[in-house]
Structure formats: C-alpha cells, structure tokens
C-alpha cells in the first residue's frame, strides 16, 4: 500500500474515522476470483501520511485464473518499509470468507489468518530495530498494482474480467482510540490486548506459526541476502 495515494490512479478504499494507538483488528474478507492478475486487495493499518508513515499491511496479490494468490505482509515504520514477507494460502481466499487479524501492542505485532499467526514482528527497539510509534487508522482497498504485484509486474490486469470485487464483513475492533496522529499510543496493560497473554505467542500459536513458516512461507526479506547481506536488526539471528 505504500504511497498508493500518490500513484494509485485506479482503485477504491475505506478508512475508519478513528485513529488507534494499539488493539486487535479483525476483518473477514473474500478477494476477487477468476483472473485477478495485477489486482491488489488490502486490509491494513495506516496513518495515511505521505511521508514518515507507519503502516501494517495485508496485501493480496491477484493472479491468473487457476494460479494461487500470494498474501504479502509488510511493516512500515516512519516511511521505511522493505520488510515484505509472502505466503501461499492453504485455502482459496476467493471462494469463501476468512478472517484476517492484526494484533498490535507495545510488545509485538502479529498478523493472523483465521487463527494461524503468519507473521510476528516483535518490538526490538532495545537492539536498534524500528517499531511503529504513531496511531493508525484501519483501512481496506482494492487497486491496480499491475506494475509490480503479479510475477514482478509481468502479468497485467485483463480488464475483460472487470469489475473486480472484494468483499469485507464482520469488521471488529478492540482498540484504543487516539484522537489524531499526534496523540500518544495506548500502552496500559489494563487494556486486554496489551496484557501478558498477548505479549508473546502461546505454545499453541507458536506451533501453528512454525507450521506456516515451514510449509507456506515463500519469501522472507530477513533471509534475502541479495537485498540485505546483513539482516535488519528485527530479524532473528
Ligand atoms: C518498545 O519496547 C520498549 C522496551 O524495550 C518500550 O520502551 C517502547 O515503549 C516500546 N515501543 C512502543 C512503540 O510501544
Ligand atoms: C483477456 O481474457 C480474455 C477472456 O479469457 C481473453 O480472450 C483475452 O485474450 C485476454 N486478454 C489478454 C490481453 O490476455
């Protein structure tokens, strides 16, 4: 989603009125079926600032009919992204609704698909890593990403298949609203999503996460030596 408001000429989206300073954000989604190459469907948190933006992204990268979607996630801090991970899903996200969730607290950011953690981004600012510090809105969108989204931009949108429809339902937020992006985060451990139980994965979640990483992870910036000869500080060492 980065910089979409600058160059994303074809698309549409929605945003919450409120900014949140931490929370657990749920959305059920069904993404466009048939030939969706070049179409990007998202659910994300963002400030929507042109510069210095913080953002947590789910991005569904469409594909030619019969080929699987890639689900990309990214964490952008102060406008600095380049933290892509990609997974293949173990189901067809076009045929039924599934739940996509973002947990965000002072300790960790966890992306869930149904109840499987698919990505954990821990707060490692103590060892020099970046971590979001700015309140964000909840957003969703569908847009033309044919320049990059499918097979590195080789597969373009086939407009014969338009309109491309993404469906969203069951939106649920347990979050701490924060008046605007200048106000502070919500780090109190009295908020349940900040409490001890949500500061790291449970044993069950840990094993689901290991299973996803082993079987469905297709790209991880942390192990992309050509981009990062020295892995960024938030990566496991
Ligand atoms: C990240 O963790 C540090 C402690 O290691 C804490 O001081 C800081 O407030 C946390 N950052 C956020 C944005 O919650
Ligand atoms: C788009 O899809 C239609 C219908 O399958 C097909 O006939 C056409 O060749 C496709 N166009 C391109 C540019 O691939």
GROMACS .gro file of C-alpha atoms and ligand atoms in nm:
model
  265
    1UNK     CA    1   0.000   0.000   0.000
    2UNK     CA    2   0.292   0.228   0.029
    3UNK     CA    3   0.245   0.562  -0.150
    4UNK     CA    4  -0.075   0.439  -0.312
    5UNK     CA    5  -0.232   0.781  -0.263
    6UNK     CA    6   0.038   0.925  -0.491
    7UNK     CA    7   0.032   0.688  -0.783
    8UNK     CA    8  -0.258   0.453  -0.739
    9UNK     CA    9  -0.482   0.601  -1.007
   10UNK     CA   10  -0.732   0.317  -1.026
   11UNK     CA   11  -0.888   0.180  -0.712
   12UNK     CA   12  -1.103   0.247  -0.413
   13UNK     CA   13  -1.088   0.206  -0.040
   14UNK     CA   14  -1.224   0.293   0.301
   15UNK     CA   15  -1.085   0.403   0.635
   16UNK     CA   16  -1.203   0.422   0.994
   17UNK     CA   17  -1.276   0.768   1.128
   18UNK     CA   18  -1.075   0.695   1.442
   19UNK     CA   19  -0.705   0.657   1.490
   20UNK     CA   20  -0.599   0.374   1.717
   21UNK     CA   21  -0.299   0.352   1.946
   22UNK     CA   22  -0.299  -0.027   1.993
   23UNK     CA   23  -0.552  -0.305   1.959
   24UNK     CA   24  -0.676  -0.619   1.791
   25UNK     CA   25  -0.835  -0.559   1.450
   26UNK     CA   26  -1.045  -0.821   1.270
   27UNK     CA   27  -1.181  -0.834   0.917
   28UNK     CA   28  -1.347  -1.109   0.719
   29UNK     CA   29  -1.264  -1.091   0.351
   30UNK     CA   30  -1.327  -1.256   0.020
   31UNK     CA   31  -1.099  -1.144  -0.260
   32UNK     CA   32  -1.174  -1.122  -0.636
   33UNK     CA   33  -1.192  -1.458  -0.810
   34UNK     CA   34  -1.119  -1.580  -1.164
   35UNK     CA   35  -0.846  -1.380  -1.334
   36UNK     CA   36  -0.726  -1.120  -1.082
   37UNK     CA   37  -0.368  -1.070  -1.203
   38UNK     CA   38  -0.245  -0.720  -1.121
   39UNK     CA   39  -0.526  -0.655  -0.874
   40UNK     CA   40  -0.422  -0.586  -0.514
   41UNK     CA   41  -0.675  -0.619  -0.232
   42UNK     CA   42  -0.579  -0.500   0.114
   43UNK     CA   43  -0.664  -0.477   0.480
   44UNK     CA   44  -0.423  -0.260   0.673
   45UNK     CA   45  -0.347  -0.007   0.942
   46UNK     CA   46  -0.202   0.325   0.838
   47UNK     CA   47  -0.178   0.687   0.925
   48UNK     CA   48  -0.224   0.776   0.561
   49UNK     CA   49   0.058   1.026   0.576
   50UNK     CA   50   0.257   1.093   0.259
   51UNK     CA   51   0.585   1.091   0.448
   52UNK     CA   52   0.704   0.925   0.765
   53UNK     CA   53   0.407   0.689   0.760
   54UNK     CA   54   0.366   0.389   0.988
   55UNK     CA   55   0.175   0.102   0.832
   56UNK     CA   56   0.087  -0.267   0.887
   57UNK     CA   57  -0.026  -0.437   0.568
   58UNK     CA   58  -0.210  -0.741   0.444
   59UNK     CA   59  -0.187  -0.732   0.063
   60UNK     CA   60  -0.348  -0.999  -0.153
   61UNK     CA   61  -0.167  -1.015  -0.485
   62UNK     CA   62  -0.407  -1.138  -0.752
   63UNK     CA   63  -0.314  -1.394  -1.012
   64UNK     CA   64  -0.412  -1.550  -1.342
   65UNK     CA   65  -0.708  -1.784  -1.318
   66UNK     CA   66  -0.618  -2.115  -1.154
   67UNK     CA   67  -0.294  -1.984  -1.003
   68UNK     CA   68  -0.274  -1.917  -0.631
   69UNK     CA   69  -0.290  -1.576  -0.468
   70UNK     CA   70   0.012  -1.459  -0.276
   71UNK     CA   71  -0.055  -1.293   0.057
   72UNK     CA   72   0.209  -1.032   0.127
   73UNK     CA   73   0.258  -0.859   0.460
   74UNK     CA   74   0.469  -0.557   0.534
   75UNK     CA   75   0.561  -0.340   0.830
   76UNK     CA   76   0.644   0.021   0.754
   77UNK     CA   77   0.792   0.248   1.018
   78UNK     CA   78   0.847   0.620   0.965
   79UNK     CA   79   0.811   0.565   0.592
   80UNK     CA   80   1.068   0.286   0.589
   81UNK     CA   81   0.923  -0.040   0.455
   82UNK     CA   82   1.113  -0.310   0.263
   83UNK     CA   83   1.000  -0.572   0.513
   84UNK     CA   84   0.799  -0.793   0.283
   85UNK     CA   85   0.702  -1.148   0.363
   86UNK     CA   86   0.493  -1.361   0.131
   87UNK     CA   87   0.291  -1.674   0.196
   88UNK     CA   88   0.075  -1.904  -0.012
   89UNK     CA   89  -0.259  -1.968   0.150
   90UNK     CA   90  -0.377  -2.320   0.239
   91UNK     CA   91  -0.726  -2.239   0.108
   92UNK     CA   92  -0.884  -2.047  -0.177
   93UNK     CA   93  -0.941  -1.690  -0.048
   94UNK     CA   94  -1.174  -1.616  -0.341
   95UNK     CA   95  -1.433  -1.881  -0.263
   96UNK     CA   96  -1.521  -1.807   0.098
   97UNK     CA   97  -1.472  -1.558   0.377
   98UNK     CA   98  -1.172  -1.595   0.605
   99UNK     CA   99  -1.066  -1.383   0.899
  100UNK     CA  100  -0.758  -1.164   0.881
  101UNK     CA  101  -0.643  -1.005   1.203
  102UNK     CA  102  -0.377  -0.766   1.321
  103UNK     CA  103  -0.272  -0.760   1.686
  104UNK     CA  104  -0.068  -0.452   1.768
  105UNK     CA  105   0.060  -0.373   2.114
  106UNK     CA  106   0.383  -0.235   2.260
  107UNK     CA  107   0.539  -0.585   2.257
  108UNK     CA  108   0.453  -0.740   1.924
  109UNK     CA  109   0.261  -0.711   1.600
  110UNK     CA  110   0.102  -1.038   1.491
  111UNK     CA  111  -0.071  -1.100   1.159
  112UNK     CA  112  -0.325  -1.384   1.177
  113UNK     CA  113  -0.505  -1.575   0.904
  114UNK     CA  114  -0.802  -1.735   1.076
  115UNK     CA  115  -0.633  -1.848   1.396
  116UNK     CA  116  -0.288  -1.906   1.249
  117UNK     CA  117  -0.022  -1.648   1.323
  118UNK     CA  118   0.151  -1.597   0.989
  119UNK     CA  119   0.387  -1.324   1.095
  120UNK     CA  120   0.527  -1.193   1.420
  121UNK     CA  121   0.710  -0.862   1.436
  122UNK     CA  122   0.848  -0.810   1.784
  123UNK     CA  123   0.938  -0.481   1.941
  124UNK     CA  124   1.316  -0.499   1.928
  125UNK     CA  125   1.386  -0.129   1.966
  126UNK     CA  126   1.619  -0.227   2.250
  127UNK     CA  127   1.858  -0.367   1.987
  128UNK     CA  128   1.818  -0.086   1.737
  129UNK     CA  129   1.519  -0.208   1.535
  130UNK     CA  130   1.230   0.014   1.432
  131UNK     CA  131   0.878  -0.028   1.568
  132UNK     CA  132   0.564   0.175   1.491
  133UNK     CA  133   0.508   0.466   1.727
  134UNK     CA  134   0.222   0.653   1.564
  135UNK     CA  135  -0.155   0.597   1.593
  136UNK     CA  136  -0.312   0.446   1.284
  137UNK     CA  137  -0.649   0.408   1.114
  138UNK     CA  138  -0.797   0.080   0.993
  139UNK     CA  139  -0.819   0.071   0.615
  140UNK     CA  140  -0.910  -0.151   0.322
  141UNK     CA  141  -0.871  -0.109  -0.052
  142UNK     CA  142  -0.868  -0.264  -0.394
  143UNK     CA  143  -0.646  -0.113  -0.659
  144UNK     CA  144  -0.442  -0.151  -0.973
  145UNK     CA  145  -0.099  -0.285  -0.881
  146UNK     CA  146  -0.014  -0.433  -1.218
  147UNK     CA  147   0.322  -0.257  -1.225
  148UNK     CA  148   0.458  -0.486  -0.953
  149UNK     CA  149   0.205  -0.719  -0.794
  150UNK     CA  150   0.190  -1.031  -1.010
  151UNK     CA  151   0.507  -1.205  -1.122
  152UNK     CA  152   0.702  -0.887  -1.056
  153UNK     CA  153   0.472  -0.681  -1.279
  154UNK     CA  154   0.487  -0.907  -1.586
  155UNK     CA  155   0.122  -1.012  -1.557
  156UNK     CA  156  -0.110  -0.718  -1.625
  157UNK     CA  157  -0.477  -0.671  -1.547
  158UNK     CA  158  -0.710  -0.823  -1.804
  159UNK     CA  159  -1.000  -0.579  -1.797
  160UNK     CA  160  -1.226  -0.834  -1.967
  161UNK     CA  161  -1.275  -0.964  -1.613
  162UNK     CA  162  -1.376  -0.631  -1.459
  163UNK     CA  163  -1.539  -0.534  -1.232
  164UNK     CA  164  -1.308  -0.678  -0.966
  165UNK     CA  165  -1.493  -0.714  -0.638
  166UNK     CA  166  -1.354  -0.755  -0.290
  167UNK     CA  167  -1.597  -0.830  -0.008
  168UNK     CA  168  -1.549  -0.728   0.353
  169UNK     CA  169  -1.767  -0.820   0.651
  170UNK     CA  170  -1.753  -0.889   1.023
  171UNK     CA  171  -1.531  -0.592   1.094
  172UNK     CA  172  -1.440  -0.591   1.462
  173UNK     CA  173  -1.207  -0.367   1.655
  174UNK     CA  174  -1.089  -0.392   2.011
  175UNK     CA  175  -0.874  -0.087   2.013
  176UNK     CA  176  -0.781   0.220   2.197
  177UNK     CA  177  -0.890   0.526   2.002
  178UNK     CA  178  -0.649   0.805   1.981
  179UNK     CA  179  -0.784   1.144   1.875
  180UNK     CA  180  -0.539   1.213   1.598
  181UNK     CA  181  -0.195   1.106   1.490
  182UNK     CA  182  -0.023   1.342   1.726
  183UNK     CA  183  -0.166   1.188   2.040
  184UNK     CA  184   0.013   0.914   2.219
  185UNK     CA  185  -0.011   0.538   2.200
  186UNK     CA  186  -0.212   0.322   2.437
  187UNK     CA  187   0.032   0.106   2.625
  188UNK     CA  188  -0.153   0.039   2.950
  189UNK     CA  189  -0.152  -0.328   3.045
  190UNK     CA  190  -0.511  -0.276   3.168
  191UNK     CA  191  -0.611  -0.300   2.801
  192UNK     CA  192  -0.657  -0.674   2.747
  193UNK     CA  193  -0.472  -0.685   2.414
  194UNK     CA  194  -0.168  -0.541   2.592
  195UNK     CA  195  -0.182  -0.787   2.881
  196UNK     CA  196   0.073  -1.062   2.949
  197UNK     CA  197  -0.113  -1.321   2.743
  198UNK     CA  198  -0.081  -1.106   2.428
  199UNK     CA  199   0.283  -1.008   2.473
  200UNK     CA  200   0.407  -1.325   2.304
  201UNK     CA  201   0.253  -1.623   2.126
  202UNK     CA  202   0.101  -1.906   2.326
  203UNK     CA  203   0.251  -2.253   2.284
  204UNK     CA  204  -0.034  -2.350   2.051
  205UNK     CA  205   0.009  -2.035   1.842
  206UNK     CA  206   0.383  -2.092   1.832
  207UNK     CA  207   0.338  -2.435   1.679
  208UNK     CA  208   0.083  -2.308   1.425
  209UNK     CA  209   0.327  -2.031   1.335
  210UNK     CA  210   0.614  -2.277   1.289
  211UNK     CA  211   0.390  -2.488   1.068
  212UNK     CA  212   0.303  -2.189   0.847
  213UNK     CA  213   0.667  -2.081   0.819
  214UNK     CA  214   0.777  -2.432   0.727
  215UNK     CA  215   0.505  -2.502   0.471
  216UNK     CA  216   0.369  -2.176   0.331
  217UNK     CA  217   0.631  -1.904   0.358
  218UNK     CA  218   0.758  -1.830   0.007
  219UNK     CA  219   0.955  -1.511   0.065
  220UNK     CA  220   1.111  -1.351   0.370
  221UNK     CA  221   1.313  -1.030   0.346
  222UNK     CA  222   1.506  -1.146   0.653
  223UNK     CA  223   1.666  -1.425   0.453
  224UNK     CA  224   1.706  -1.232   0.125
  225UNK     CA  225   2.084  -1.197   0.124
  226UNK     CA  226   2.086  -1.012  -0.209
  227UNK     CA  227   1.883  -0.729  -0.060
  228UNK     CA  228   2.018  -0.749   0.292
  229UNK     CA  229   2.369  -0.900   0.321
  230UNK     CA  230   2.334  -0.821   0.691
  231UNK     CA  231   1.979  -0.896   0.806
  232UNK     CA  232   1.795  -0.596   0.958
  233UNK     CA  233   1.808  -0.588   1.340
  234UNK     CA  234   1.447  -0.708   1.390
  235UNK     CA  235   1.522  -1.033   1.207
  236UNK     CA  236   1.602  -1.349   1.404
  237UNK     CA  237   1.978  -1.402   1.420
  238LIG     C1  238   0.909  -0.098   2.260
  238LIG     O1  239   0.969  -0.159   2.371
  238LIG     C2  240   1.042  -0.069   2.456
  238LIG     C3  241   1.107  -0.155   2.565
  238LIG     O2  242   1.201  -0.242   2.508
  238LIG     C4  243   0.947   0.034   2.514
  238LIG     O3  244   1.019   0.126   2.592
  238LIG     C5  245   0.877   0.109   2.399
  238LIG     O4  246   0.780   0.196   2.453
  238LIG     C6  247   0.809   0.008   2.305
  238LIG     N1  248   0.761   0.081   2.189
  238LIG     C7  249   0.633   0.102   2.166
  238LIG     C8  250   0.602   0.185   2.045
  238LIG     O5  251   0.544   0.061   2.236
  239LIG     C1  252  -0.832  -1.148  -2.151
  239LIG     O1  253  -0.921  -1.253  -2.127
  239LIG     C2  254  -0.999  -1.290  -2.241
  239LIG     C3  255  -1.102  -1.392  -2.195
  239LIG     O2  256  -1.040  -1.505  -2.137
  239LIG     C4  257  -0.905  -1.345  -2.347
  239LIG     O3  258  -0.980  -1.379  -2.463
  239LIG     C5  259  -0.803  -1.237  -2.382
  239LIG     O4  260  -0.707  -1.288  -2.473
  239LIG     C6  261  -0.732  -1.185  -2.257
  239LIG     N1  262  -0.653  -1.071  -2.291
  239LIG     C7  263  -0.523  -1.066  -2.272
  239LIG     C8  264  -0.456  -0.938  -2.308
  239LIG     O5  265  -0.459  -1.159  -2.225
   0.00000   0.00000   0.00000
